[in-house]
mmCIF file of C-alpha atoms in Angstrom:
data_model
loop_
_atom_site.group_PDB
_atom_site.id
_atom_site.type_symbol
_atom_site.label_atom_id
_atom_site.label_comp_id
_atom_site.label_asym_id
_atom_site.label_seq_id
_atom_site.Cartn_x
_atom_site.Cartn_y
_atom_site.Cartn_z
ATOM 1 C CA MET A 1 0.800 -6.096 22.295
ATOM 2 C CA ASP A 2 0.098 -2.963 24.331
ATOM 3 C CA LYS A 3 -3.231 -2.210 26.017
ATOM 4 C CA ARG A 4 -4.489 0.028 23.234
ATOM 5 C CA GLU A 5 -3.767 -2.675 20.674
ATOM 6 C CA ARG A 6 -5.491 -5.303 22.842
ATOM 7 C CA ILE A 7 -8.555 -3.061 23.108
ATOM 8 C CA LEU A 8 -8.650 -2.590 19.326
ATOM 9 C CA GLU A 9 -8.271 -6.319 18.644
ATOM 10 C CA ALA A 10 -10.938 -7.203 21.212
ATOM 11 C CA THR A 11 -13.288 -4.669 19.630
ATOM 12 C CA LEU A 12 -12.616 -6.086 16.172
ATOM 13 C CA HIS A 13 -13.597 -9.586 17.259
ATOM 14 C CA LEU A 14 -16.618 -8.452 19.256
ATOM 15 C CA VAL A 15 -17.944 -6.448 16.312
ATOM 16 C CA GLN A 16 -17.520 -9.498 14.085
ATOM 17 C CA GLN A 17 -19.538 -11.597 16.548
ATOM 18 C CA GLN A 18 -22.159 -9.087 17.695
ATOM 19 C CA GLY A 19 -22.105 -6.031 15.428
ATOM 20 C CA PHE A 20 -21.659 -2.381 16.398
ATOM 21 C CA TYR A 21 -24.922 -1.879 18.140
ATOM 22 C CA HIS A 22 -24.478 -4.618 20.736
ATOM 23 C CA LEU A 23 -20.948 -3.471 21.511
ATOM 24 C CA ASN A 24 -20.365 -1.885 24.896
ATOM 25 C CA MET A 25 -17.256 -0.862 26.784
ATOM 26 C CA LYS A 26 -17.748 -3.445 29.515
ATOM 27 C CA LYS A 27 -17.649 -6.275 26.961
ATOM 28 C CA VAL A 28 -14.617 -4.736 25.257
ATOM 29 C CA ALA A 29 -12.769 -4.407 28.568
ATOM 30 C CA ALA A 30 -13.493 -8.018 29.493
ATOM 31 C CA ALA A 31 -12.395 -9.304 26.081
ATOM 32 C CA ALA A 32 -9.219 -7.178 26.161
ATOM 33 C CA GLY A 33 -8.385 -8.175 29.725
ATOM 34 C CA VAL A 34 -8.343 -4.596 31.009
ATOM 35 C CA ALA A 35 -10.367 -2.651 33.538
ATOM 36 C CA ALA A 36 -13.383 -0.857 32.052
ATOM 37 C CA GLY A 37 -11.934 2.542 32.968
ATOM 38 C CA THR A 38 -8.712 1.761 31.102
ATOM 39 C CA ILE A 39 -10.502 2.051 27.770
ATOM 40 C CA TYR A 40 -11.277 5.699 28.495
ATOM 41 C CA LEU A 41 -7.559 6.440 28.816
ATOM 42 C CA TYR A 42 -7.287 5.682 25.102
ATOM 43 C CA PHE A 43 -10.744 6.465 23.690
ATOM 44 C CA LYS A 44 -13.419 9.013 24.665
ATOM 45 C CA GLY A 45 -16.208 6.536 24.009
ATOM 46 C CA LYS A 46 -17.625 3.867 21.728
ATOM 47 C CA GLU A 47 -17.760 6.132 18.668
ATOM 48 C CA GLU A 48 -14.103 7.123 18.904
ATOM 49 C CA LEU A 49 -13.115 3.498 19.542
ATOM 50 C CA ILE A 50 -14.939 2.299 16.424
ATOM 51 C CA ILE A 51 -13.538 5.096 14.254
ATOM 52 C CA ASP A 52 -9.994 4.495 15.528
ATOM 53 C CA LEU A 53 -10.409 0.778 14.889
ATOM 54 C CA TYR A 54 -11.436 1.542 11.313
ATOM 55 C CA ARG A 55 -8.303 3.682 10.873
ATOM 56 C CA HIS A 56 -6.228 0.839 12.326
ATOM 57 C CA VAL A 57 -7.760 -1.774 9.991
ATOM 58 C CA LEU A 58 -7.535 0.538 6.970
ATOM 59 C CA GLN A 59 -3.870 1.218 7.702
ATOM 60 C CA ARG A 60 -3.137 -2.537 7.933
ATOM 61 C CA TYR A 61 -4.954 -3.184 4.670
ATOM 62 C CA LEU A 62 -3.281 -0.270 2.863
ATOM 63 C CA THR A 63 0.143 -1.390 4.091
ATOM 64 C CA ALA A 64 -0.424 -4.800 2.476
ATOM 65 C CA VAL A 65 -1.781 -3.341 -0.770
ATOM 66 C CA LEU A 66 0.907 -0.680 -1.126
ATOM 67 C CA ALA A 67 3.645 -3.232 -0.370
ATOM 68 C CA ALA A 68 2.349 -5.247 -3.327
ATOM 69 C CA GLN A 69 2.454 -2.104 -5.466
ATOM 70 C CA GLN A 70 6.065 -1.403 -4.504
ATOM 71 C CA ALA A 71 7.135 -5.019 -5.072
ATOM 72 C CA GLU A 72 6.454 -4.864 -8.813
ATOM 73 C CA ALA A 73 8.250 -2.830 -11.464
ATOM 74 C CA ASP A 74 5.733 -3.323 -14.286
ATOM 75 C CA PRO A 75 2.746 -0.975 -13.862
ATOM 76 C CA VAL A 76 0.195 -3.622 -14.911
ATOM 77 C CA GLU A 77 1.733 -6.094 -12.459
ATOM 78 C CA LYS A 78 1.533 -3.400 -9.784
ATOM 79 C CA ILE A 79 -2.218 -3.059 -10.271
ATOM 80 C CA GLN A 80 -2.815 -6.803 -10.442
ATOM 81 C CA GLY A 81 -0.589 -7.304 -7.398
ATOM 82 C CA MET A 82 -2.616 -4.736 -5.488
ATOM 83 C CA LEU A 83 -5.860 -6.556 -6.345
ATOM 84 C CA ARG A 84 -4.303 -9.871 -5.228
ATOM 85 C CA ALA A 85 -3.080 -8.265 -2.000
ATOM 86 C CA TYR A 86 -6.548 -6.828 -1.332
ATOM 87 C CA LEU A 87 -8.165 -10.232 -1.743
ATOM 88 C CA ARG A 88 -5.512 -12.101 0.233
ATOM 89 C CA PHE A 89 -5.519 -9.598 3.079
ATOM 90 C CA PHE A 90 -9.224 -10.002 3.690
ATOM 91 C CA LEU A 91 -9.084 -13.798 3.224
ATOM 92 C CA ALA A 92 -6.372 -13.897 5.901
ATOM 93 C CA HIS A 93 -8.236 -11.419 8.137
ATOM 94 C CA PRO A 94 -11.969 -12.131 7.865
ATOM 95 C CA ALA A 95 -12.712 -10.117 11.009
ATOM 96 C CA CYS A 96 -11.211 -7.062 9.280
ATOM 97 C CA PHE A 97 -13.432 -7.672 6.259
ATOM 98 C CA SER A 98 -16.589 -7.980 8.374
ATOM 99 C CA PHE A 99 -15.673 -4.874 10.330
ATOM 100 C CA THR A 100 -14.950 -2.682 7.293
ATOM 101 C CA GLN A 101 -18.194 -3.719 5.617
ATOM 102 C CA GLN A 102 -20.192 -2.841 8.732
ATOM 103 C CA PHE A 103 -18.296 0.416 9.201
ATOM 104 C CA LEU A 104 -18.800 1.634 5.639
ATOM 105 C CA LEU A 105 -22.556 1.035 5.880
ATOM 106 C CA SER A 106 -22.872 2.742 9.250
ATOM 107 C CA PRO A 107 -23.276 6.380 10.293
ATOM 108 C CA PHE A 108 -19.714 6.187 11.693
ATOM 109 C CA SER A 109 -18.287 6.290 8.164
ATOM 110 C CA PHE A 110 -19.561 9.837 7.655
ATOM 111 C CA LYS A 111 -17.614 11.068 10.675
ATOM 112 C CA ASP A 112 -14.176 10.188 9.338
ATOM 113 C CA GLN A 113 -14.151 10.986 5.627
ATOM 114 C CA GLU A 114 -11.147 13.302 5.865
ATOM 115 C CA MET A 115 -9.024 10.596 7.509
ATOM 116 C CA GLN A 116 -10.180 8.018 4.957
ATOM 117 C CA LEU A 117 -9.027 10.280 2.126
ATOM 118 C CA LYS A 118 -5.725 10.985 3.864
ATOM 119 C CA LEU A 119 -4.994 7.295 4.406
ATOM 120 C CA MET A 120 -5.951 6.446 0.833
ATOM 121 C CA ALA A 121 -4.123 9.385 -0.787
ATOM 122 C CA SER A 122 -1.311 7.298 -2.281
ATOM 123 C CA LEU A 123 -3.807 4.797 -3.691
ATOM 124 C CA LEU A 124 -5.817 7.640 -5.249
ATOM 125 C CA VAL A 125 -2.674 9.157 -6.792
ATOM 126 C CA PHE A 126 -1.598 5.783 -8.179
ATOM 127 C CA THR A 127 -5.057 5.215 -9.687
ATOM 128 C CA ALA A 128 -4.967 8.640 -11.371
ATOM 129 C CA GLN A 129 -1.501 7.893 -12.798
ATOM 130 C CA ALA A 130 -2.628 4.493 -14.097
ATOM 131 C CA ARG A 131 -5.616 6.136 -15.783
ATOM 132 C CA ALA A 132 -3.395 8.828 -17.358
ATOM 133 C CA GLN A 133 -1.115 6.092 -18.769
ATOM 134 C CA GLY A 134 -4.090 4.189 -20.202
ATOM 135 C CA LEU A 135 -3.448 1.186 -17.955
ATOM 136 C CA VAL A 136 -6.978 1.384 -16.595
ATOM 137 C CA LYS A 137 -10.140 2.643 -18.245
ATOM 138 C CA ASP A 138 -10.683 6.385 -18.511
ATOM 139 C CA LEU A 139 -13.248 6.542 -15.727
ATOM 140 C CA PRO A 140 -13.484 8.656 -12.568
ATOM 141 C CA THR A 141 -11.220 7.388 -9.783
ATOM 142 C CA GLU A 142 -14.087 6.507 -7.453
ATOM 143 C CA LEU A 143 -15.703 4.407 -10.202
ATOM 144 C CA LEU A 144 -12.430 2.615 -10.964
ATOM 145 C CA LEU A 145 -11.936 1.810 -7.286
ATOM 146 C CA SER A 146 -15.523 0.586 -7.046
ATOM 147 C CA LEU A 147 -15.122 -1.608 -10.129
ATOM 148 C CA ALA A 148 -11.973 -3.058 -8.602
ATOM 149 C CA THR A 149 -13.162 -3.585 -5.036
ATOM 150 C CA ASP A 150 -16.956 -3.889 -4.948
ATOM 151 C CA PRO A 151 -17.045 -7.204 -6.856
ATOM 152 C CA LEU A 152 -14.210 -8.516 -4.676
ATOM 153 C CA ASN A 153 -16.174 -7.490 -1.595
ATOM 154 C CA GLY A 154 -19.237 -9.284 -2.942
ATOM 155 C CA MET A 155 -17.276 -12.482 -3.461
ATOM 156 C CA LEU A 156 -15.618 -12.159 -0.052
ATOM 157 C CA GLY A 157 -19.100 -11.853 1.438
ATOM 158 C CA LYS A 158 -20.171 -15.021 -0.378
ATOM 159 C CA TRP A 159 -17.021 -16.743 0.893
ATOM 160 C CA ARG A 160 -17.850 -15.704 4.468
ATOM 161 C CA LEU A 161 -21.281 -17.298 4.014
ATOM 162 C CA GLY A 162 -19.715 -20.502 2.666
ATOM 163 C CA LEU A 163 -21.164 -20.017 -0.829
ATOM 164 C CA THR A 164 -17.827 -20.103 -2.663
ATOM 165 C CA ASP A 165 -14.300 -21.316 -1.964
ATOM 166 C CA LEU A 166 -11.971 -18.386 -2.405
ATOM 167 C CA GLN A 167 -9.127 -20.266 -0.726
ATOM 168 C CA ARG A 168 -8.578 -22.215 -3.960
ATOM 169 C CA PRO A 169 -5.818 -20.498 -5.980
ATOM 170 C CA GLU A 170 -7.558 -21.206 -9.296
ATOM 171 C CA ARG A 171 -10.762 -19.545 -8.029
ATOM 172 C CA GLN A 172 -8.741 -16.508 -6.936
ATOM 173 C CA GLN A 173 -7.139 -16.335 -10.393
ATOM 174 C CA GLN A 174 -10.531 -16.535 -12.128
ATOM 175 C CA LEU A 175 -11.932 -13.831 -9.903
ATOM 176 C CA LEU A 176 -8.968 -11.500 -10.305
ATOM 177 C CA ALA A 177 -8.856 -12.029 -14.082
ATOM 178 C CA ALA A 178 -12.541 -11.123 -14.381
ATOM 179 C CA TYR A 179 -12.099 -7.970 -12.325
ATOM 180 C CA TRP A 180 -8.948 -6.968 -14.158
ATOM 181 C CA ALA A 181 -10.895 -7.263 -17.426
ATOM 182 C CA SER A 182 -13.470 -4.817 -16.056
ATOM 183 C CA ILE A 183 -10.917 -2.062 -15.360
ATOM 184 C CA ALA A 184 -8.015 -2.683 -17.790
ATOM 185 C CA GLY A 185 -7.355 0.177 -20.164
ATOM 186 C CA PRO A 186 -6.123 0.143 -23.761
ATOM 187 C CA ALA A 187 -2.417 0.325 -22.841
ATOM 188 C CA ALA A 188 -2.795 -2.784 -20.658
ATOM 189 C CA THR A 189 -4.787 -4.824 -23.179
ATOM 190 C CA GLY A 190 -3.006 -3.777 -26.365
ATOM 191 C CA GLY A 191 -6.215 -2.155 -27.644
#
């Protein structure tokens, strides 16, 4: 792992423990095992570090989700596989989940909307195609994505608090089946 990667990983874990607002470069440097000045070789400051970390986490998550999409031939299985990959990624990487939730509710999220759209372009195109084929409900893309991910995020949050056991495969299946029912279109349900 190179220094930049170590800095990003250290930041991820510090944000999970302390949040954005208690984060400072001295703590990041200590956690990454680098000199404080080294961080500024890679990032102009805290804001750029946090935004770059979000891009890094989003890219990791999208890689997992899009790999699931490419692994399936059947379009319905593609969508369901993407939902499973989303859930499993964040179960395997709880620090990434905590970070993305904090980021999306922070002022930092407004500073990187263009990059978010660029990184998510293939997911947006796929969602539009699925809607055109009737595989998902005829709703605006942002609503479809919210119906697919917001409930999963809510359950992941409950899991992080110890209020549900999402590690159980049968619980994951129940959850994913319920969310699929909320977005499935007529071509996917035979209706």
